[in-house]
Amino acid sequence: MIAEFLPLGMFAVLLVFLLTGYPVAFALAGTGLLFIVIGSDWLPSLGVALPWEPSFRLARLNILPQRLYSSVMDNYTLVAVPFFIFMGTMLERSGLAEDLLQTMGRLFGRLRGGLAISVVLVGMLLAAATGVVGASVVTMGVLALPVMLKYGYDTRLATGTIAASGTLGQIIPPSIVLIILGDQMGVNVGDLFLGAMGPGILLGIAYMVWVSLVAWRRPLAAPALPPGAEDAGTTGLLLGAVVRCLLPPLGLVAAVLGTIFFGIATPTEAGAMGALGATLLALAYGKLNMTNLMAVAETTVRLTAMVFTILVGATVFATVFSAMGGKWLVEDFLMALPGETAGFVLFVMLTIFLLGFFLDFIEITFIVVPLVAPMASAFGLDPIWFGVLIAMNLQASFLTPPFGFSLFYLRGVTPPAIPTGAIYRGIVPYIIIQLLMLGLIIAVPEIVTWLPSLSAN
């Protein structure tokens, strides 16, 4: 009986650590190391017979270091993570977001709801070019929010649109979460990129449809810019500005993703090419200087270190959890769920969504995905479809309070006169849209599987 409850005890102790505010990476690793001592030293010294005791001692001395080396040090796929972070951060520092917002505002500002539509379009373009959620939300909050409020946009619509559009980088390739999911699920990252392309674009379109509906039903909530507004001024050079603004970054993204899709380069090699291309674009824009280069390098190192530190902690936790039989405990529970495959998918999606209220997408990926991915294969689910489904669900973790990071980023740049409650209410429709998109992917798997199937042929 003690052996059966120890894996459950690991989750209970982990929850206590998390509730105390202890860093997730160290909470995961500390829980694993604590239960190594409990399972291999403390309980046997009390005369408790445990089925894993001899092998568990070996795990403490041998298997754990080997697992850490293979998962972290010898993992070629995850080398793509710092490359894509560097690429996105460099493009963000080159002034791409500012140029896109100004150009799209001039292009769509005369339409009712046009500024909000521009924000969504820029969010989609930044997702493909940078994928840095924090930078996208902050930049659009600083540049677009004052203009939207100046011309009478509803506060909830303005803040909700900015917060939601900034998170599109989590589903539109090249996305860091897709790289991590591909590694954890043993799925080709290029296929995941292809599978996520359709849902990511559809989600952005759904956001624009919602903005259009609000503008139609409530014209005062999303007014068109007046003819004399300087922000909506158009000139004969507008088309040239659009081309100049869009072609370089989209050309780089197309080159990076194209080499992956056509099998010319691995994601890691394509990421390295993207990092070099972003640096050259920054040079062409006149933004490549030592200050920006140091800022980009610092951001890349900080985010990469965070990802890999959490990976180390999650690997320690998962290795000890499996050695104690926790893997079989989880499999027995999932296999016993009512509804078989449908029940399994519903339970996993609900669990991930609820965890998103309290944990970051990286933490959820490293904790939950290794437990459920083998069961998805056992149920015969397409791993690409299941991976994109998880990615779409994880995107909501940036918007769900109380720990939605997109909300924190936006709160930091909004005027004090805008209450936090208005921001929370503003993102509710977009969370509902994400859940509806999740249901659409479940109902029509071809949205995900169509492009990967063409690539396979």
mmCIF file with all atom_site columns, N, CA and C in Angstrom, residues 406-444:
data_model
loop_
_atom_site.group_PDB
_atom_site.id
_atom_site.type_symbol
_atom_site.label_atom_id
_atom_site.label_alt_id
_atom_site.label_comp_id
_atom_site.label_asym_id
_atom_site.label_entity_id
_atom_site.label_seq_id
_atom_site.pdbx_PDB_ins_code
_atom_site.Cartn_x
_atom_site.Cartn_y
_atom_site.Cartn_z
_atom_site.occupancy
_atom_site.B_iso_or_equiv
_atom_site.pdbx_formal_charge
_atom_site.auth_seq_id
_atom_site.auth_comp_id
_atom_site.auth_asym_id
_atom_site.auth_atom_id
_atom_site.pdbx_PDB_model_num
ATOM 1   N N  . SER A 1 406 ? 0.426   36.955 -20.275 1.00 0.00 ? 406 SER A N  1
ATOM 2   C CA . SER A 1 406 ? 0.044   38.019 -21.201 1.00 0.00 ? 406 SER A CA 1
ATOM 3   C C  . SER A 1 406 ? -0.689  39.146 -20.460 1.00 0.00 ? 406 SER A C  1
ATOM 4   N N  . LEU A 1 407 ? -1.472  38.776 -19.464 1.00 0.00 ? 407 LEU A N  1
ATOM 5   C CA . LEU A 1 407 ? -2.179  39.780 -18.663 1.00 0.00 ? 407 LEU A CA 1
ATOM 6   C C  . LEU A 1 407 ? -1.204  40.612 -17.845 1.00 0.00 ? 407 LEU A C  1
ATOM 7   N N  . PHE A 1 408 ? -0.178  39.952 -17.297 1.00 0.00 ? 408 PHE A N  1
ATOM 8   C CA . PHE A 1 408 ? 0.838   40.680 -16.531 1.00 0.00 ? 408 PHE A CA 1
ATOM 9   C C  . PHE A 1 408 ? 1.593   41.665 -17.430 1.00 0.00 ? 408 PHE A C  1
ATOM 10  N N  . TYR A 1 409 ? 1.983   41.185 -18.633 1.00 0.00 ? 409 TYR A N  1
ATOM 11  C CA . TYR A 1 409 ? 2.715   42.047 -19.550 1.00 0.00 ? 409 TYR A CA 1
ATOM 12  C C  . TYR A 1 409 ? 1.884   43.283 -19.900 1.00 0.00 ? 409 TYR A C  1
ATOM 13  N N  . LEU A 1 410 ? 0.607   43.070 -20.207 1.00 0.00 ? 410 LEU A N  1
ATOM 14  C CA . LEU A 1 410 ? -0.248  44.190 -20.608 1.00 0.00 ? 410 LEU A CA 1
ATOM 15  C C  . LEU A 1 410 ? -0.532  45.128 -19.439 1.00 0.00 ? 410 LEU A C  1
ATOM 16  N N  . ARG A 1 411 ? -0.746  44.560 -18.257 1.00 0.00 ? 411 ARG A N  1
ATOM 17  C CA . ARG A 1 411 ? -0.998  45.383 -17.077 1.00 0.00 ? 411 ARG A CA 1
ATOM 18  C C  . ARG A 1 411 ? 0.167   46.341 -16.824 1.00 0.00 ? 411 ARG A C  1
ATOM 19  N N  . GLY A 1 412 ? 1.369   45.895 -17.131 1.00 0.00 ? 412 GLY A N  1
ATOM 20  C CA . GLY A 1 412 ? 2.545   46.714 -16.867 1.00 0.00 ? 412 GLY A CA 1
ATOM 21  C C  . GLY A 1 412 ? 2.663   47.935 -17.754 1.00 0.00 ? 412 GLY A C  1
ATOM 22  N N  . VAL A 1 413 ? 1.950   47.954 -18.895 1.00 0.00 ? 413 VAL A N  1
ATOM 23  C CA . VAL A 1 413 ? 2.078   49.089 -19.816 1.00 0.00 ? 413 VAL A CA 1
ATOM 24  C C  . VAL A 1 413 ? 0.763   49.836 -20.019 1.00 0.00 ? 413 VAL A C  1
ATOM 25  N N  . THR A 1 414 ? -0.299  49.421 -19.344 1.00 0.00 ? 414 THR A N  1
ATOM 26  C CA . THR A 1 414 ? -1.577  50.127 -19.481 1.00 0.00 ? 414 THR A CA 1
ATOM 27  C C  . THR A 1 414 ? -1.642  51.282 -18.479 1.00 0.00 ? 414 THR A C  1
ATOM 28  N N  . PRO A 1 415 ? -2.372  52.331 -18.813 1.00 0.00 ? 415 PRO A N  1
ATOM 29  C CA . PRO A 1 415 ? -2.507  53.459 -17.879 1.00 0.00 ? 415 PRO A CA 1
ATOM 30  C C  . PRO A 1 415 ? -3.170  53.016 -16.577 1.00 0.00 ? 415 PRO A C  1
ATOM 31  N N  . PRO A 1 416 ? -2.823  53.644 -15.459 1.00 0.00 ? 416 PRO A N  1
ATOM 32  C CA . PRO A 1 416 ? -3.423  53.278 -14.169 1.00 0.00 ? 416 PRO A CA 1
ATOM 33  C C  . PRO A 1 416 ? -4.941  53.434 -14.149 1.00 0.00 ? 416 PRO A C  1
ATOM 34  N N  . ALA A 1 417 ? -5.475  54.286 -15.021 1.00 0.00 ? 417 ALA A N  1
ATOM 35  C CA . ALA A 1 417 ? -6.924  54.506 -15.039 1.00 0.00 ? 417 ALA A CA 1
ATOM 36  C C  . ALA A 1 417 ? -7.691  53.276 -15.518 1.00 0.00 ? 417 ALA A C  1
ATOM 37  N N  . ILE A 1 418 ? -7.013  52.378 -16.230 1.00 0.00 ? 418 ILE A N  1
ATOM 38  C CA . ILE A 1 418 ? -7.669  51.157 -16.703 1.00 0.00 ? 418 ILE A CA 1
ATOM 39  C C  . ILE A 1 418 ? -7.587  50.109 -15.604 1.00 0.00 ? 418 ILE A C  1
ATOM 40  N N  . PRO A 1 419 ? -8.706  49.673 -15.045 1.00 0.00 ? 419 PRO A N  1
ATOM 41  C CA . PRO A 1 419 ? -8.654  48.682 -13.958 1.00 0.00 ? 419 PRO A CA 1
ATOM 42  C C  . PRO A 1 419 ? -8.265  47.301 -14.471 1.00 0.00 ? 419 PRO A C  1
ATOM 43  N N  . THR A 1 420 ? -7.644  46.525 -13.594 1.00 0.00 ? 420 THR A N  1
ATOM 44  C CA . THR A 1 420 ? -7.254  45.164 -13.955 1.00 0.00 ? 420 THR A CA 1
ATOM 45  C C  . THR A 1 420 ? -8.475  44.322 -14.333 1.00 0.00 ? 420 THR A C  1
ATOM 46  N N  . GLY A 1 421 ? -9.601  44.590 -13.666 1.00 0.00 ? 421 GLY A N  1
ATOM 47  C CA . GLY A 1 421 ? -10.821 43.847 -13.982 1.00 0.00 ? 421 GLY A CA 1
ATOM 48  C C  . GLY A 1 421 ? -11.261 44.023 -15.422 1.00 0.00 ? 421 GLY A C  1
ATOM 49  N N  . ALA A 1 422 ? -11.018 45.216 -15.986 1.00 0.00 ? 422 ALA A N  1
ATOM 50  C CA . ALA A 1 422 ? -11.384 45.448 -17.387 1.00 0.00 ? 422 ALA A CA 1
ATOM 51  C C  . ALA A 1 422 ? -10.542 44.582 -18.318 1.00 0.00 ? 422 ALA A C  1
ATOM 52  N N  . ILE A 1 423 ? -9.270  44.415 -17.981 1.00 0.00 ? 423 ILE A N  1
ATOM 53  C CA . ILE A 1 423 ? -8.402  43.556 -18.794 1.00 0.00 ? 423 ILE A CA 1
ATOM 54  C C  . ILE A 1 423 ? -8.872  42.110 -18.699 1.00 0.00 ? 423 ILE A C  1
ATOM 55  N N  . TYR A 1 424 ? -9.208  41.650 -17.482 1.00 0.00 ? 424 TYR A N  1
ATOM 56  C CA . TYR A 1 424 ? -9.670  40.276 -17.303 1.00 0.00 ? 424 TYR A CA 1
ATOM 57  C C  . TYR A 1 424 ? -10.968 40.028 -18.066 1.00 0.00 ? 424 TYR A C  1
ATOM 58  N N  . ARG A 1 425 ? -11.883 40.997 -18.006 1.00 0.00 ? 425 ARG A N  1
ATOM 59  C CA . ARG A 1 425 ? -13.146 40.820 -18.740 1.00 0.00 ? 425 ARG A CA 1
ATOM 60  C C  . ARG A 1 425 ? -12.919 40.868 -20.248 1.00 0.00 ? 425 ARG A C  1
ATOM 61  N N  . GLY A 1 426 ? -11.924 41.632 -20.667 1.00 0.00 ? 426 GLY A N  1
ATOM 62  C CA . GLY A 1 426 ? -11.668 41.762 -22.098 1.00 0.00 ? 426 GLY A CA 1
ATOM 63  C C  . GLY A 1 426 ? -11.151 40.501 -22.745 1.00 0.00 ? 426 GLY A C  1
ATOM 64  N N  . ILE A 1 427 ? -10.468 39.652 -21.990 1.00 0.00 ? 427 ILE A N  1
ATOM 65  C CA . ILE A 1 427 ? -9.895  38.447 -22.615 1.00 0.00 ? 427 ILE A CA 1
ATOM 66  C C  . ILE A 1 427 ? -10.873 37.268 -22.604 1.00 0.00 ? 427 ILE A C  1
ATOM 67  N N  . VAL A 1 428 ? -12.004 37.388 -21.893 1.00 0.00 ? 428 VAL A N  1
ATOM 68  C CA . VAL A 1 428 ? -12.953 36.278 -21.815 1.00 0.00 ? 428 VAL A CA 1
ATOM 69  C C  . VAL A 1 428 ? -13.432 35.821 -23.191 1.00 0.00 ? 428 VAL A C  1
ATOM 70  N N  . PRO A 1 429 ? -13.867 36.727 -24.091 1.00 0.00 ? 429 PRO A N  1
ATOM 71  C CA . PRO A 1 429 ? -14.309 36.250 -25.412 1.00 0.00 ? 429 PRO A CA 1
ATOM 72  C C  . PRO A 1 429 ? -13.215 35.519 -26.173 1.00 0.00 ? 429 PRO A C  1
ATOM 73  N N  . TYR A 1 430 ? -11.971 35.929 -25.998 1.00 0.00 ? 430 TYR A N  1
ATOM 74  C CA . TYR A 1 430 ? -10.876 35.305 -26.741 1.00 0.00 ? 430 TYR A CA 1
ATOM 75  C C  . TYR A 1 430 ? -10.534 33.925 -26.173 1.00 0.00 ? 430 TYR A C  1
ATOM 76  N N  . ILE A 1 431 ? -10.688 33.750 -24.878 1.00 0.00 ? 431 ILE A N  1
ATOM 77  C CA . ILE A 1 431 ? -10.527 32.408 -24.304 1.00 0.00 ? 431 ILE A CA 1
ATOM 78  C C  . ILE A 1 431 ? -11.617 31.484 -24.829 1.00 0.00 ? 431 ILE A C  1
ATOM 79  N N  . ILE A 1 432 ? -12.844 31.995 -24.918 1.00 0.00 ? 432 ILE A N  1
ATOM 80  C CA . ILE A 1 432 ? -13.948 31.195 -25.470 1.00 0.00 ? 432 ILE A CA 1
ATOM 81  C C  . ILE A 1 432 ? -13.660 30.822 -26.920 1.00 0.00 ? 432 ILE A C  1
ATOM 82  N N  . ILE A 1 433 ? -13.125 31.769 -27.699 1.00 0.00 ? 433 ILE A N  1
ATOM 83  C CA . ILE A 1 433 ? -12.775 31.471 -29.089 1.00 0.00 ? 433 ILE A CA 1
ATOM 84  C C  . ILE A 1 433 ? -11.714 30.375 -29.158 1.00 0.00 ? 433 ILE A C  1
ATOM 85  N N  . GLN A 1 434 ? -10.728 30.435 -28.269 1.00 0.00 ? 434 GLN A N  1
ATOM 86  C CA . GLN A 1 434 ? -9.698  29.388 -28.240 1.00 0.00 ? 434 GLN A CA 1
ATOM 87  C C  . GLN A 1 434 ? -10.307 28.033 -27.920 1.00 0.00 ? 434 GLN A C  1
ATOM 88  N N  . LEU A 1 435 ? -11.239 27.983 -26.977 1.00 0.00 ? 435 LEU A N  1
ATOM 89  C CA . LEU A 1 435 ? -11.881 26.717 -26.630 1.00 0.00 ? 435 LEU A CA 1
ATOM 90  C C  . LEU A 1 435 ? -12.731 26.212 -27.789 1.00 0.00 ? 435 LEU A C  1
ATOM 91  N N  . LEU A 1 436 ? -13.408 27.119 -28.501 1.00 0.00 ? 436 LEU A N  1
ATOM 92  C CA . LEU A 1 436 ? -14.175 26.710 -29.672 1.00 0.00 ? 436 LEU A CA 1
ATOM 93  C C  . LEU A 1 436 ? -13.249 26.172 -30.760 1.00 0.00 ? 436 LEU A C  1
ATOM 94  N N  . MET A 1 437 ? -12.093 26.792 -30.930 1.00 0.00 ? 437 MET A N  1
ATOM 95  C CA . MET A 1 437 ? -11.121 26.297 -31.907 1.00 0.00 ? 437 MET A CA 1
ATOM 96  C C  . MET A 1 437 ? -10.602 24.925 -31.498 1.00 0.00 ? 437 MET A C  1
ATOM 97  N N  . LEU A 1 438 ? -10.442 24.723 -30.189 1.00 0.00 ? 438 LEU A N  1
ATOM 98  C CA . LEU A 1 438 ? -10.034 23.420 -29.686 1.00 0.00 ? 438 LEU A CA 1
ATOM 99  C C  . LEU A 1 438 ? -11.077 22.362 -30.064 1.00 0.00 ? 438 LEU A C  1
ATOM 100 N N  . GLY A 1 439 ? -12.347 22.702 -29.859 1.00 0.00 ? 439 GLY A N  1
ATOM 101 C CA . GLY A 1 439 ? -13.415 21.787 -30.238 1.00 0.00 ? 439 GLY A CA 1
ATOM 102 C C  . GLY A 1 439 ? -13.456 21.534 -31.733 1.00 0.00 ? 439 GLY A C  1
ATOM 103 N N  . LEU A 1 440 ? -13.182 22.570 -32.542 1.00 0.00 ? 440 LEU A N  1
ATOM 104 C CA . LEU A 1 440 ? -13.172 22.402 -33.994 1.00 0.00 ? 440 LEU A CA 1
ATOM 105 C C  . LEU A 1 440 ? -12.059 21.454 -34.435 1.00 0.00 ? 440 LEU A C  1
ATOM 106 N N  . ILE A 1 441 ? -10.897 21.561 -33.809 1.00 0.00 ? 441 ILE A N  1
ATOM 107 C CA . ILE A 1 441 ? -9.789  20.659 -34.152 1.00 0.00 ? 441 ILE A CA 1
ATOM 108 C C  . ILE A 1 441 ? -10.142 19.220 -33.796 1.00 0.00 ? 441 ILE A C  1
ATOM 109 N N  . ILE A 1 442 ? -10.829 19.037 -32.663 1.00 0.00 ? 442 ILE A N  1
ATOM 110 C CA . ILE A 1 442 ? -11.252 17.691 -32.270 1.00 0.00 ? 442 ILE A CA 1
ATOM 111 C C  . ILE A 1 442 ? -12.281 17.143 -33.249 1.00 0.00 ? 442 ILE A C  1
ATOM 112 N N  . ALA A 1 443 ? -13.232 18.002 -33.665 1.00 0.00 ? 443 ALA A N  1
ATOM 113 C CA . ALA A 1 443 ? -14.297 17.561 -34.565 1.00 0.00 ? 443 ALA A CA 1
ATOM 114 C C  . ALA A 1 443 ? -13.795 17.358 -35.989 1.00 0.00 ? 443 ALA A C  1
ATOM 115 N N  . VAL A 1 444 ? -12.839 18.176 -36.423 1.00 0.00 ? 444 VAL A N  1
ATOM 116 C CA . VAL A 1 444 ? -12.325 18.094 -37.804 1.00 0.00 ? 444 VAL A CA 1
ATOM 117 C C  . VAL A 1 444 ? -10.800 17.967 -37.738 1.00 0.00 ? 444 VAL A C  1
#
